Amino acid sequence: RRVHGGAILSQRSAAQRVLREAASKARDTRVARIAGLLALGNPFTVVLAEIDKMKELLKEEAAQDLKQKTWCEDARTSSNTNIESKTKQMEALDADVTKLDDAINHPETGLLKLIADSEKSLEENSKAMADETEARREENQQYQDTVSNCMSAKSIVQKAIDVLDKYYKKMAKKQAEDEELGLLQKADPAPPATWDGKFSGQSSDGKKVIGMLEFISTETQKEADIATADEEKAETDYEDSMTALKDEATKTGEDLASNKEELATKKEELEEKKIDLEKTKDEKRTIEGYLERIKPGCDWIKENYATRETNRATEKTALDKAVTMLKGTAAFKRAAAKEDSLKTGYCKGKCAGDEAHADCKACLAEVSVEEYCKGHSGAP
């Protein structure tokens, strides 16, 4: 019996040593506590139950670690994808803002410059029409004065021609009558006060004077005709210029209205793009803040997951080895046989419904339920 007891102690010590080594490698006090149970000489059933709990705990812990690792990887992948998407959106929105701002404010081609140019052009156009109209009025007044002067001069000349022509015709008629009556010896009648010399030869000179007056009248008429032609051309040019200026004003006005409408649209688009840009920036900052908040926990699980998996594998191997060593002792086998005997014998009634119940476990341990529960907190 002493040899047999020494073998049991040897098996306990070996199992204890295996567990302590595993606890040291994994730095896990939970495995060390089970090794402590062996050192205190607790029954195999207590130690094995604790080992089962420990293995289940390791399994749950592994599942939790994997869940946490997977969640972190998914969260970071999703967040980084969203950040990349937001960054592209920001770049596109920023480009839109720049383009719209350029369309509005470019110093040479922007809508504000085009509108200012159109408004200036309309002012210049209006001034040009007013100036040309005033110039045309002055030219027309000059034309009317010129024609009036010409007509007045022509009228005076024509009157002089008519007077002279009448006079010379009268004189010629008188001379012809005198010749017929033989009165040619009579003295010539006195010429008009404006004429010097004898009447002899006045007929020829009179024709020259009348010719000169007629030439003056013709030239005066030509001058009036030229003035009229110039006036008609000036009026045509003026009307053509007014038409062109009006067409230009209409086109400029249409462009101005179109540019103002486009400006209002561009300003609205620009404001919307700026709002969208700021919103996207806020969303990106929110995602970055979220990544920053999960960083400590996710960095930790990323850095320690492999080590924890290795440690759990080491602990499980040690626990399984300890179980094999403990179950291999004669004492355990006797206890197991006794437990089986009790389950089918004395404890059959208490274990038939639920072998995990405290009533069954206390019966198999041959202690009261109260005593069993003291050493097994949480037993059903």
mmCIF file of C-alpha atoms in Angstrom:
data_model
loop_
_atom_site.group_PDB
_atom_site.id
_atom_site.type_symbol
_atom_site.label_atom_id
_atom_site.label_comp_id
_atom_site.label_asym_id
_atom_site.label_seq_id
_atom_site.Cartn_x
_atom_site.Cartn_y
_atom_site.Cartn_z
ATOM 1 C CA ARG A 1 0.000 0.000 0.000
ATOM 2 C CA ARG A 2 2.890 2.416 0.719
ATOM 3 C CA VAL A 3 4.367 1.688 -2.722
ATOM 4 C CA HIS A 4 0.971 2.236 -4.259
ATOM 5 C CA GLY A 5 0.553 5.520 -2.406
ATOM 6 C CA GLY A 6 3.979 6.679 -3.530
ATOM 7 C CA ALA A 7 3.038 5.980 -7.119
ATOM 8 C CA ILE A 8 -0.073 8.134 -6.749
ATOM 9 C CA LEU A 9 1.963 10.964 -5.252
ATOM 10 C CA SER A 10 4.462 10.590 -8.076
ATOM 11 C CA GLN A 11 1.702 10.834 -10.670
ATOM 12 C CA ARG A 12 0.229 13.871 -8.904
ATOM 13 C CA SER A 13 3.637 15.529 -8.767
ATOM 14 C CA ALA A 14 4.257 14.818 -12.443
ATOM 15 C CA ALA A 15 0.857 16.196 -13.421
ATOM 16 C CA GLN A 16 1.438 19.175 -11.148
ATOM 17 C CA ARG A 17 4.799 19.819 -12.798
ATOM 18 C CA VAL A 18 3.298 19.643 -16.294
ATOM 19 C CA LEU A 19 0.613 22.152 -15.327
ATOM 20 C CA ARG A 20 3.058 24.542 -13.646
ATOM 21 C CA GLU A 21 5.315 24.513 -16.703
ATOM 22 C CA ALA A 22 2.335 25.256 -18.946
ATOM 23 C CA ALA A 23 1.195 28.028 -16.587
ATOM 24 C CA SER A 24 4.673 29.532 -16.626
ATOM 25 C CA LYS A 25 4.899 29.485 -20.428
ATOM 26 C CA ALA A 26 1.411 30.902 -20.913
ATOM 27 C CA ARG A 27 1.687 33.162 -17.861
ATOM 28 C CA ASP A 28 -1.778 31.979 -16.863
ATOM 29 C CA THR A 29 -2.668 31.867 -13.179
ATOM 30 C CA ARG A 30 -5.700 29.760 -13.916
ATOM 31 C CA VAL A 31 -3.600 26.737 -14.881
ATOM 32 C CA ALA A 32 -1.347 27.436 -11.902
ATOM 33 C CA ARG A 33 -4.433 27.290 -9.658
ATOM 34 C CA ILE A 34 -5.270 23.782 -10.933
ATOM 35 C CA ALA A 35 -1.682 22.759 -10.259
ATOM 36 C CA GLY A 36 -2.216 24.150 -6.781
ATOM 37 C CA LEU A 37 -5.259 21.910 -6.325
ATOM 38 C CA LEU A 38 -3.066 18.904 -7.069
ATOM 39 C CA ALA A 39 -0.499 20.124 -4.571
ATOM 40 C CA LEU A 40 -3.189 20.401 -1.915
ATOM 41 C CA GLY A 41 -4.214 16.804 -2.557
ATOM 42 C CA ASN A 42 -7.724 17.529 -3.746
ATOM 43 C CA PRO A 43 -9.703 14.521 -5.015
ATOM 44 C CA PHE A 44 -9.284 13.532 -8.654
ATOM 45 C CA THR A 45 -12.903 14.414 -9.380
ATOM 46 C CA VAL A 46 -12.366 17.987 -8.194
ATOM 47 C CA VAL A 47 -9.178 18.402 -10.179
ATOM 48 C CA LEU A 48 -10.616 16.819 -13.321
ATOM 49 C CA ALA A 49 -13.743 18.933 -13.062
ATOM 50 C CA GLU A 50 -11.607 22.056 -12.811
ATOM 51 C CA ILE A 51 -9.588 20.900 -15.814
ATOM 52 C CA ASP A 52 -12.794 20.432 -17.803
ATOM 53 C CA LYS A 53 -13.911 23.925 -16.808
ATOM 54 C CA MET A 54 -10.529 25.280 -17.769
ATOM 55 C CA LYS A 55 -10.624 23.605 -21.195
ATOM 56 C CA GLU A 56 -14.104 24.955 -21.810
ATOM 57 C CA LEU A 57 -12.938 28.408 -20.729
ATOM 58 C CA LEU A 58 -9.991 28.192 -23.130
ATOM 59 C CA LYS A 59 -12.363 27.210 -25.910
ATOM 60 C CA GLU A 60 -14.667 30.162 -25.157
ATOM 61 C CA GLU A 61 -11.693 32.479 -24.898
ATOM 62 C CA ALA A 62 -10.377 31.292 -28.270
ATOM 63 C CA ALA A 63 -13.770 31.869 -29.841
ATOM 64 C CA GLN A 64 -13.957 35.332 -28.282
ATOM 65 C CA ASP A 65 -10.439 36.207 -29.467
ATOM 66 C CA LEU A 66 -11.256 35.042 -32.989
ATOM 67 C CA LYS A 67 -14.494 37.005 -32.928
ATOM 68 C CA GLN A 68 -12.659 40.107 -31.723
ATOM 69 C CA LYS A 69 -9.871 39.661 -34.300
ATOM 70 C CA THR A 70 -12.358 39.118 -37.123
ATOM 71 C CA TRP A 71 -14.438 42.089 -36.013
ATOM 72 C CA CYS A 72 -11.380 44.337 -35.894
ATOM 73 C CA GLU A 73 -10.216 43.205 -39.318
ATOM 74 C CA ASP A 74 -13.664 43.724 -40.807
ATOM 75 C CA ALA A 75 -14.123 47.079 -39.062
ATOM 76 C CA ARG A 76 -10.738 48.343 -40.198
ATOM 77 C CA THR A 77 -11.163 47.049 -43.744
ATOM 78 C CA SER A 78 -14.620 48.574 -44.011
ATOM 79 C CA SER A 79 -13.511 51.850 -42.417
ATOM 80 C CA ASN A 80 -10.403 52.134 -44.575
ATOM 81 C CA THR A 81 -12.516 51.443 -47.668
ATOM 82 C CA ASN A 82 -14.920 54.160 -46.567
ATOM 83 C CA ILE A 83 -12.046 56.565 -45.912
ATOM 84 C CA GLU A 84 -10.660 55.860 -49.385
ATOM 85 C CA SER A 85 -14.123 56.435 -50.843
ATOM 86 C CA LYS A 86 -14.561 59.670 -48.864
ATOM 87 C CA THR A 87 -11.119 60.831 -49.954
ATOM 88 C CA LYS A 88 -12.036 60.303 -53.611
ATOM 89 C CA GLN A 89 -15.342 62.078 -53.044
ATOM 90 C CA MET A 90 -13.495 64.990 -51.422
ATOM 91 C CA GLU A 91 -11.058 65.178 -54.337
ATOM 92 C CA ALA A 92 -13.935 65.173 -56.827
ATOM 93 C CA LEU A 93 -15.896 67.758 -54.827
ATOM 94 C CA ASP A 94 -12.807 69.921 -54.397
ATOM 95 C CA ALA A 95 -12.259 69.784 -58.166
ATOM 96 C CA ASP A 96 -15.913 70.722 -58.701
ATOM 97 C CA VAL A 97 -15.584 73.648 -56.284
ATOM 98 C CA THR A 98 -12.452 74.869 -58.078
ATOM 99 C CA LYS A 99 -14.111 74.505 -61.482
ATOM 100 C CA LEU A 100 -17.262 76.323 -60.390
ATOM 101 C CA ASP A 101 -15.288 79.056 -58.645
ATOM 102 C CA ASP A 102 -13.209 79.478 -61.798
ATOM 103 C CA ALA A 103 -16.365 79.628 -63.932
ATOM 104 C CA ILE A 104 -17.657 82.419 -61.697
ATOM 105 C CA ASN A 105 -14.545 84.386 -60.717
ATOM 106 C CA HIS A 106 -11.907 83.850 -63.415
ATOM 107 C CA PRO A 107 -10.494 87.324 -64.191
ATOM 108 C CA GLU A 108 -10.781 86.835 -67.963
ATOM 109 C CA THR A 109 -13.446 84.199 -68.658
ATOM 110 C CA GLY A 110 -15.499 84.131 -65.438
ATOM 111 C CA LEU A 111 -19.220 84.885 -65.466
ATOM 112 C CA LEU A 112 -18.747 87.962 -63.284
ATOM 113 C CA LYS A 113 -16.229 89.335 -65.812
ATOM 114 C CA LEU A 114 -18.501 88.474 -68.756
ATOM 115 C CA ILE A 115 -21.470 90.138 -67.045
ATOM 116 C CA ALA A 116 -19.409 93.235 -66.259
ATOM 117 C CA ASP A 117 -18.193 93.358 -69.897
ATOM 118 C CA SER A 118 -21.745 92.993 -71.188
ATOM 119 C CA GLU A 119 -23.043 95.745 -68.925
ATOM 120 C CA LYS A 120 -20.186 98.006 -70.002
ATOM 121 C CA SER A 121 -20.853 97.121 -73.645
ATOM 122 C CA LEU A 122 -24.533 98.039 -73.248
ATOM 123 C CA GLU A 123 -23.564 101.372 -71.702
ATOM 124 C CA GLU A 124 -21.130 102.047 -74.551
ATOM 125 C CA ASN A 125 -23.741 100.923 -77.070
ATOM 126 C CA SER A 126 -26.341 103.267 -75.598
ATOM 127 C CA LYS A 127 -23.853 106.145 -75.618
ATOM 128 C CA ALA A 128 -22.861 105.356 -79.213
ATOM 129 C CA MET A 129 -26.515 105.470 -80.327
ATOM 130 C CA ALA A 130 -27.036 108.738 -78.488
ATOM 131 C CA ASP A 131 -23.836 110.254 -79.916
ATOM 132 C CA GLU A 132 -24.600 109.107 -83.453
ATOM 133 C CA THR A 133 -28.183 110.337 -83.176
ATOM 134 C CA GLU A 134 -26.963 113.749 -82.012
ATOM 135 C CA ALA A 135 -24.356 113.848 -84.802
ATOM 136 C CA ARG A 136 -27.026 112.828 -87.322
ATOM 137 C CA ARG A 137 -29.321 115.583 -86.071
ATOM 138 C CA GLU A 138 -26.534 118.150 -86.458
ATOM 139 C CA GLU A 139 -25.633 116.849 -89.931
ATOM 140 C CA ASN A 140 -29.297 116.985 -90.978
ATOM 141 C CA GLN A 141 -29.584 120.529 -89.689
ATOM 142 C CA GLN A 142 -26.494 121.483 -91.701
ATOM 143 C CA TYR A 143 -28.004 119.781 -94.728
ATOM 144 C CA GLN A 144 -31.268 121.655 -94.332
ATOM 145 C CA ASP A 145 -29.380 124.919 -93.923
ATOM 146 C CA THR A 146 -27.270 124.160 -97.015
ATOM 147 C CA VAL A 147 -30.249 123.221 -99.163
ATOM 148 C CA SER A 148 -32.181 126.199 -97.878
ATOM 149 C CA ASN A 149 -29.297 128.504 -98.746
ATOM 150 C CA CYS A 150 -28.913 126.909 -102.147
ATOM 151 C CA MET A 151 -32.603 127.203 -102.892
ATOM 152 C CA SER A 152 -32.608 130.811 -101.732
ATOM 153 C CA ALA A 153 -29.576 131.612 -103.881
ATOM 154 C CA LYS A 154 -31.041 129.768 -106.849
ATOM 155 C CA SER A 155 -34.314 131.614 -106.419
ATOM 156 C CA ILE A 156 -32.527 134.983 -106.370
ATOM 157 C CA VAL A 157 -30.446 134.045 -109.398
ATOM 158 C CA GLN A 158 -33.520 132.805 -111.210
ATOM 159 C CA LYS A 159 -35.306 136.063 -110.494
ATOM 160 C CA ALA A 160 -32.339 137.969 -111.886
ATOM 161 C CA ILE A 161 -32.350 135.746 -114.958
ATOM 162 C CA ASP A 162 -36.057 136.275 -115.407
ATOM 163 C CA VAL A 163 -35.702 140.069 -115.070
ATOM 164 C CA LEU A 164 -32.807 140.258 -117.513
ATOM 165 C CA ASP A 165 -34.387 137.861 -119.923
ATOM 166 C CA LYS A 166 -37.601 139.880 -119.877
ATOM 167 C CA TYR A 167 -35.668 143.118 -120.326
ATOM 168 C CA TYR A 168 -33.592 141.910 -123.214
ATOM 169 C CA LYS A 169 -36.547 140.351 -124.917
ATOM 170 C CA LYS A 170 -38.449 143.608 -124.557
ATOM 171 C CA MET A 171 -35.535 145.558 -125.953
ATOM 172 C CA ALA A 172 -35.147 143.179 -128.829
ATOM 173 C CA LYS A 173 -38.826 143.458 -129.652
ATOM 174 C CA LYS A 174 -38.635 147.259 -129.505
ATOM 175 C CA GLN A 175 -35.628 147.308 -131.780
ATOM 176 C CA ALA A 176 -37.369 145.109 -134.268
ATOM 177 C CA GLU A 177 -40.423 147.371 -134.266
ATOM 178 C CA ASP A 178 -38.289 150.465 -134.741
ATOM 179 C CA GLU A 179 -36.481 148.944 -137.696
ATOM 180 C CA GLU A 180 -39.732 148.156 -139.312
ATOM 181 C CA LEU A 181 -40.960 151.768 -138.884
ATOM 182 C CA GLY A 182 -37.679 153.272 -140.068
ATOM 183 C CA LEU A 183 -37.031 154.828 -136.823
ATOM 184 C CA LEU A 184 -33.661 153.306 -136.309
ATOM 185 C CA GLN A 185 -32.176 156.823 -136.227
ATOM 186 C CA LYS A 186 -33.833 157.520 -132.984
ATOM 187 C CA ALA A 187 -31.619 157.397 -129.953
ATOM 188 C CA ASP A 188 -31.444 154.212 -127.935
ATOM 189 C CA PRO A 189 -33.471 154.227 -124.755
ATOM 190 C CA ALA A 190 -31.535 154.653 -121.569
ATOM 191 C CA PRO A 191 -30.233 151.305 -120.229
ATOM 192 C CA PRO A 192 -30.974 150.160 -116.665
ATOM 193 C CA ALA A 193 -29.103 152.052 -113.982
ATOM 194 C CA THR A 194 -26.915 149.041 -113.279
ATOM 195 C CA TRP A 195 -25.562 148.944 -116.787
ATOM 196 C CA ASP A 196 -22.973 151.212 -118.378
ATOM 197 C CA GLY A 197 -22.435 151.873 -122.048
ATOM 198 C CA LYS A 198 -24.641 152.035 -124.985
ATOM 199 C CA PHE A 199 -27.460 149.602 -125.709
ATOM 200 C CA SER A 200 -25.523 148.589 -128.783
ATOM 201 C CA GLY A 201 -24.075 145.204 -128.166
ATOM 202 C CA GLN A 202 -26.026 144.754 -124.980
ATOM 203 C CA SER A 203 -27.946 141.908 -126.391
ATOM 204 C CA SER A 204 -24.784 139.860 -126.785
ATOM 205 C CA ASP A 205 -23.492 140.836 -123.375
ATOM 206 C CA GLY A 206 -26.876 140.163 -121.815
ATOM 207 C CA LYS A 207 -26.848 136.645 -123.116
ATOM 208 C CA LYS A 208 -23.458 136.143 -121.512
ATOM 209 C CA VAL A 209 -24.705 137.480 -118.205
ATOM 210 C CA ILE A 210 -27.775 135.320 -118.328
ATOM 211 C CA GLY A 211 -25.564 132.344 -119.213
ATOM 212 C CA MET A 212 -23.379 133.052 -116.216
ATOM 213 C CA LEU A 213 -26.420 133.349 -113.999
ATOM 214 C CA GLU A 214 -27.821 130.135 -115.392
ATOM 215 C CA PHE A 215 -24.431 128.475 -114.732
ATOM 216 C CA ILE A 216 -24.574 129.751 -111.143
ATOM 217 C CA SER A 217 -28.111 128.431 -110.793
ATOM 218 C CA THR A 218 -27.077 125.051 -112.187
ATOM 219 C CA GLU A 219 -24.078 124.849 -109.899
ATOM 220 C CA THR A 220 -26.213 125.891 -106.981
ATOM 221 C CA GLN A 221 -28.666 123.120 -107.829
ATOM 222 C CA LYS A 222 -25.774 120.649 -108.159
ATOM 223 C CA GLU A 223 -24.551 121.714 -104.734
ATOM 224 C CA ALA A 224 -28.045 121.113 -103.350
ATOM 225 C CA ASP A 225 -28.252 117.754 -105.141
ATOM 226 C CA ILE A 226 -24.862 116.715 -103.793
ATOM 227 C CA ALA A 227 -25.918 117.770 -100.310
ATOM 228 C CA THR A 228 -29.138 115.777 -100.733
ATOM 229 C CA ALA A 229 -27.230 112.714 -101.940
ATOM 230 C CA ASP A 230 -24.812 113.076 -99.029
ATOM 231 C CA GLU A 231 -27.741 113.451 -96.661
ATOM 232 C CA GLU A 232 -29.463 110.382 -98.037
ATOM 233 C CA LYS A 233 -26.231 108.375 -97.715
ATOM 234 C CA ALA A 234 -25.619 109.723 -94.218
ATOM 235 C CA GLU A 235 -29.181 108.834 -93.238
ATOM 236 C CA THR A 236 -28.788 105.331 -94.697
ATOM 237 C CA ASP A 237 -25.465 104.892 -92.906
ATOM 238 C CA TYR A 238 -27.052 106.151 -89.709
ATOM 239 C CA GLU A 239 -29.979 103.784 -89.999
ATOM 240 C CA ASP A 240 -27.623 100.869 -90.785
ATOM 241 C CA SER A 241 -25.477 101.811 -87.804
ATOM 242 C CA MET A 242 -28.548 102.078 -85.565
ATOM 243 C CA THR A 243 -29.725 98.681 -86.756
ATOM 244 C CA ALA A 244 -26.309 97.162 -86.076
ATOM 245 C CA LEU A 245 -26.113 98.806 -82.646
ATOM 246 C CA LYS A 246 -29.624 97.663 -81.785
ATOM 247 C CA ASP A 247 -28.838 94.114 -82.936
ATOM 248 C CA GLU A 248 -25.640 94.209 -80.910
ATOM 249 C CA ALA A 249 -27.543 95.521 -77.876
ATOM 250 C CA THR A 250 -30.150 92.774 -78.281
ATOM 251 C CA LYS A 251 -27.485 90.080 -78.546
ATOM 252 C CA THR A 252 -25.525 91.541 -75.626
ATOM 253 C CA GLY A 253 -28.717 91.788 -73.569
ATOM 254 C CA GLU A 254 -29.540 88.149 -74.297
ATOM 255 C CA ASP A 255 -25.990 87.107 -73.368
ATOM 256 C CA LEU A 256 -26.219 89.192 -70.209
ATOM 257 C CA ALA A 257 -29.511 87.589 -69.181
ATOM 258 C CA SER A 258 -28.163 84.126 -69.976
ATOM 259 C CA ASN A 259 -24.950 84.744 -68.037
ATOM 260 C CA LYS A 260 -26.858 86.107 -65.043
ATOM 261 C CA GLU A 261 -29.094 83.031 -65.031
ATOM 262 C CA GLU A 262 -26.062 80.768 -65.342
ATOM 263 C CA LEU A 263 -24.328 82.730 -62.574
ATOM 264 C CA ALA A 264 -27.251 82.120 -60.219
ATOM 265 C CA THR A 265 -27.175 78.412 -61.068
ATOM 266 C CA LYS A 266 -23.387 78.184 -60.646
ATOM 267 C CA LYS A 267 -23.515 79.997 -57.312
ATOM 268 C CA GLU A 268 -26.176 77.581 -56.075
ATOM 269 C CA GLU A 269 -24.167 74.601 -57.320
ATOM 270 C CA LEU A 270 -21.005 76.003 -55.729
ATOM 271 C CA GLU A 271 -22.728 76.409 -52.361
ATOM 272 C CA GLU A 272 -24.111 72.859 -52.557
ATOM 273 C CA LYS A 273 -20.680 71.463 -53.476
ATOM 274 C CA LYS A 274 -19.073 73.320 -50.574
ATOM 275 C CA ILE A 275 -21.697 71.930 -48.184
ATOM 276 C CA ASP A 276 -21.200 68.418 -49.581
ATOM 277 C CA LEU A 277 -17.432 68.822 -49.271
ATOM 278 C CA GLU A 278 -17.630 69.857 -45.621
ATOM 279 C CA LYS A 279 -20.103 67.059 -44.912
ATOM 280 C CA THR A 280 -17.788 64.517 -46.550
ATOM 281 C CA LYS A 281 -14.836 65.883 -44.563
ATOM 282 C CA ASP A 282 -16.847 65.488 -41.342
ATOM 283 C CA GLU A 283 -17.792 61.932 -42.308
ATOM 284 C CA LYS A 284 -14.151 61.105 -43.028
ATOM 285 C CA ARG A 285 -13.075 62.613 -39.696
ATOM 286 C CA THR A 286 -15.775 60.573 -37.933
ATOM 287 C CA ILE A 287 -14.489 57.347 -39.492
ATOM 288 C CA GLU A 288 -10.903 58.265 -38.629
ATOM 289 C CA GLY A 289 -11.992 59.001 -35.047
ATOM 290 C CA TYR A 290 -13.739 55.645 -34.886
ATOM 291 C CA LEU A 291 -10.561 53.885 -36.070
ATOM 292 C CA GLU A 292 -8.582 55.796 -33.474
ATOM 293 C CA ARG A 293 -10.972 54.675 -30.722
ATOM 294 C CA ILE A 294 -10.782 50.982 -31.650
ATOM 295 C CA LYS A 295 -7.045 51.131 -32.299
ATOM 296 C CA PRO A 296 -5.801 50.139 -28.816
ATOM 297 C CA GLY A 297 -8.015 47.048 -28.558
ATOM 298 C CA CYS A 298 -7.567 46.037 -32.174
ATOM 299 C CA ASP A 299 -3.802 46.583 -32.093
ATOM 300 C CA TRP A 300 -3.627 44.466 -28.951
ATOM 301 C CA ILE A 301 -5.594 41.527 -30.403
ATOM 302 C CA LYS A 302 -3.631 41.771 -33.652
ATOM 303 C CA GLU A 303 -0.283 41.728 -31.845
ATOM 304 C CA ASN A 304 -1.204 39.070 -29.275
ATOM 305 C CA TYR A 305 -3.612 36.761 -31.100
ATOM 306 C CA ALA A 306 -0.967 34.335 -32.334
ATOM 307 C CA THR A 307 0.747 34.244 -28.929
ATOM 308 C CA ARG A 308 -2.548 33.656 -27.149
ATOM 309 C CA GLU A 309 -3.411 30.858 -29.559
ATOM 310 C CA THR A 310 -0.017 29.270 -28.921
ATOM 311 C CA ASN A 311 -0.445 29.655 -25.167
ATOM 312 C CA ARG A 312 -3.899 28.117 -25.267
ATOM 313 C CA ALA A 313 -2.564 25.206 -27.287
ATOM 314 C CA THR A 314 0.219 24.751 -24.711
ATOM 315 C CA GLU A 315 -2.275 24.926 -21.835
ATOM 316 C CA LYS A 316 -4.698 22.501 -23.498
ATOM 317 C CA THR A 317 -1.890 20.045 -24.221
ATOM 318 C CA ALA A 318 -0.771 20.255 -20.588
ATOM 319 C CA LEU A 319 -4.312 19.829 -19.309
ATOM 320 C CA ASP A 320 -4.915 16.831 -21.580
ATOM 321 C CA LYS A 321 -1.621 15.315 -20.468
ATOM 322 C CA ALA A 322 -2.476 15.909 -16.814
ATOM 323 C CA VAL A 323 -5.855 14.240 -17.323
ATOM 324 C CA THR A 324 -4.210 11.246 -18.973
ATOM 325 C CA MET A 325 -1.680 10.972 -16.157
ATOM 326 C CA LEU A 326 -4.309 11.296 -13.432
ATOM 327 C CA LYS A 327 -6.715 8.891 -15.068
ATOM 328 C CA GLY A 328 -3.901 6.400 -15.414
ATOM 329 C CA THR A 329 -3.477 5.993 -11.633
ATOM 330 C CA ALA A 330 -4.926 2.977 -9.841
ATOM 331 C CA ALA A 331 -6.620 5.270 -7.319
ATOM 332 C CA PHE A 332 -8.528 7.030 -10.100
ATOM 333 C CA LYS A 333 -9.556 3.759 -11.629
ATOM 334 C CA ARG A 334 -10.829 2.519 -8.236
ATOM 335 C CA ALA A 335 -12.658 5.798 -7.703
ATOM 336 C CA ALA A 336 -14.178 5.595 -11.168
ATOM 337 C CA ALA A 337 -15.284 2.026 -10.580
ATOM 338 C CA LYS A 338 -16.750 3.014 -7.245
ATOM 339 C CA GLU A 339 -18.533 5.951 -8.860
ATOM 340 C CA ASP A 340 -20.000 3.687 -11.523
ATOM 341 C CA SER A 341 -21.097 1.297 -8.803
ATOM 342 C CA LEU A 342 -22.728 4.107 -6.887
ATOM 343 C CA LYS A 343 -24.450 5.431 -10.014
ATOM 344 C CA THR A 344 -26.053 2.049 -10.575
ATOM 345 C CA GLY A 345 -26.500 1.293 -6.923
ATOM 346 C CA TYR A 346 -26.864 3.568 -3.918
ATOM 347 C CA CYS A 347 -26.882 6.830 -5.952
ATOM 348 C CA LYS A 348 -28.961 5.540 -8.830
ATOM 349 C CA GLY A 349 -32.073 7.397 -7.739
ATOM 350 C CA LYS A 350 -30.235 10.727 -7.380
ATOM 351 C CA CYS A 351 -28.226 10.413 -10.586
ATOM 352 C CA ALA A 352 -30.909 8.967 -12.861
ATOM 353 C CA GLY A 353 -32.378 12.352 -13.812
ATOM 354 C CA ASP A 354 -29.219 14.527 -13.959
ATOM 355 C CA GLU A 355 -25.710 13.255 -13.180
ATOM 356 C CA ALA A 356 -24.432 16.852 -13.116
ATOM 357 C CA HIS A 357 -26.818 17.818 -10.324
ATOM 358 C CA ALA A 358 -25.386 18.544 -6.885
ATOM 359 C CA ASP A 359 -27.480 15.742 -5.347
ATOM 360 C CA CYS A 360 -25.814 13.171 -7.618
ATOM 361 C CA LYS A 361 -22.344 14.634 -7.240
ATOM 362 C CA ALA A 362 -22.600 14.769 -3.433
ATOM 363 C CA CYS A 363 -23.814 11.163 -3.321
ATOM 364 C CA LEU A 364 -20.949 9.950 -5.506
ATOM 365 C CA ALA A 365 -18.455 11.892 -3.363
ATOM 366 C CA GLU A 366 -20.097 10.418 -0.247
ATOM 367 C CA VAL A 367 -20.565 13.822 1.311
ATOM 368 C CA SER A 368 -23.567 15.949 2.073
ATOM 369 C CA VAL A 369 -24.970 18.278 -0.561
ATOM 370 C CA GLU A 370 -24.012 21.230 1.634
ATOM 371 C CA GLU A 371 -20.418 20.076 1.902
ATOM 372 C CA TYR A 372 -20.235 19.394 -1.824
ATOM 373 C CA CYS A 373 -21.607 22.822 -2.697
ATOM 374 C CA LYS A 374 -19.093 24.522 -0.418
ATOM 375 C CA GLY A 375 -16.312 23.128 -2.542
ATOM 376 C CA HIS A 376 -18.162 23.490 -5.848
ATOM 377 C CA SER A 377 -19.661 26.933 -6.148
ATOM 378 C CA GLY A 378 -22.143 27.231 -8.978
ATOM 379 C CA ALA A 379 -23.103 23.547 -8.927
ATOM 380 C CA PRO A 380 -26.719 23.032 -10.085
#
